[in-house]
Each structure stands twice: as C-alpha cells, then as structure tokens.
Short mmCIF file of C-alpha atoms in Angstrom, two decimals:
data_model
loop_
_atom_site.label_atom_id
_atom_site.label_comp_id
_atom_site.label_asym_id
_atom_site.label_seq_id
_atom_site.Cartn_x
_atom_site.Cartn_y
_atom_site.Cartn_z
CA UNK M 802 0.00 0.00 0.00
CA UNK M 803 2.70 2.61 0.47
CA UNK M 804 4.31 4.73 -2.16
CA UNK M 805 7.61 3.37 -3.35
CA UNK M 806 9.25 6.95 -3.28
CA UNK M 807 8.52 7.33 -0.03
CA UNK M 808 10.53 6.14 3.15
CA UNK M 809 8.72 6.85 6.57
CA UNK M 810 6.48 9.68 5.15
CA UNK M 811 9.73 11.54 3.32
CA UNK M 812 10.29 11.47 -0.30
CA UNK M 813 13.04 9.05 -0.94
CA UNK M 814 15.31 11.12 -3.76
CA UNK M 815 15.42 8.99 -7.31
CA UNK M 816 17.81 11.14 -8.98
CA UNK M 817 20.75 13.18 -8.71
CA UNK M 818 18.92 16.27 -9.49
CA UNK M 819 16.55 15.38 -6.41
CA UNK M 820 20.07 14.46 -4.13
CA UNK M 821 21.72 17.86 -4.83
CA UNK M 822 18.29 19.87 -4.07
CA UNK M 823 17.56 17.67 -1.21
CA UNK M 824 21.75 18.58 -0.38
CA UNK M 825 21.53 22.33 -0.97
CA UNK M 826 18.38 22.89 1.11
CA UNK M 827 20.52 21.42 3.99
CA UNK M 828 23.22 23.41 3.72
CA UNK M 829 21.07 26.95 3.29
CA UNK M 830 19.36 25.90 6.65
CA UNK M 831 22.57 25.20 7.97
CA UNK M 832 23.78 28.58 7.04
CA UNK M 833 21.06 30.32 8.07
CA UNK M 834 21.81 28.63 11.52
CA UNK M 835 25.45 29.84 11.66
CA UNK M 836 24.55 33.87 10.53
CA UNK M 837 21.78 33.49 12.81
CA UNK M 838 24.36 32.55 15.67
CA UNK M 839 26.91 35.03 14.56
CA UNK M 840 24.42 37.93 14.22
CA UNK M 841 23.19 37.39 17.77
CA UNK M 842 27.04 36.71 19.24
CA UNK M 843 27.40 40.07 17.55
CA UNK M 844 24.24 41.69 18.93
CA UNK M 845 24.96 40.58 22.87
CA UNK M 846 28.93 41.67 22.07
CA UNK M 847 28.05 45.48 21.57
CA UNK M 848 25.62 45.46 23.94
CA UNK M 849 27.79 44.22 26.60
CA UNK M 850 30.16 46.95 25.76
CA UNK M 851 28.58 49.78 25.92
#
C-alpha cells in the first residue's frame, strides 16, 4: 500500500537532481543557523560593551 518513493512519510530522492536539491536545502538551513548565531554573538557583544 505505500508509495515506493517514499521512506517513513519523506520522499526518498530517485535522482541526482533530487540528491543535490535535497543537499543544498541542507546546507542553506545550515547557514542560516550559523549567521543566525553570529548575528546574535554580535548583537549581545556590543551590547555588553557599551
């Protein structure tokens, strides 16, 4: 009864096209993380200075 494309509810990628996308949405969240960290390590920095 279940979908062959999909592994416990995800999409299971089929191609290489669907790897990299599936790859490059990682790493933007990822990145997003690390600016978000920085920005606030920032923030609390010049706010402990002054």
């Amino acid at each position: 009864m279940s979908d062959p494309d999909t592994k416990d509810g995800k999409k299971v990628p089929t191609s290489a096209d669907d790897i990299w996308a599936q790859r490059r949405g990682k790493n933007l969240a990822i990145l997003a993380t690390i600016m978000g960290l920085a920005i606030l390590f920032f923030v609390v920095t010049i706010l402990r200075m002054s």
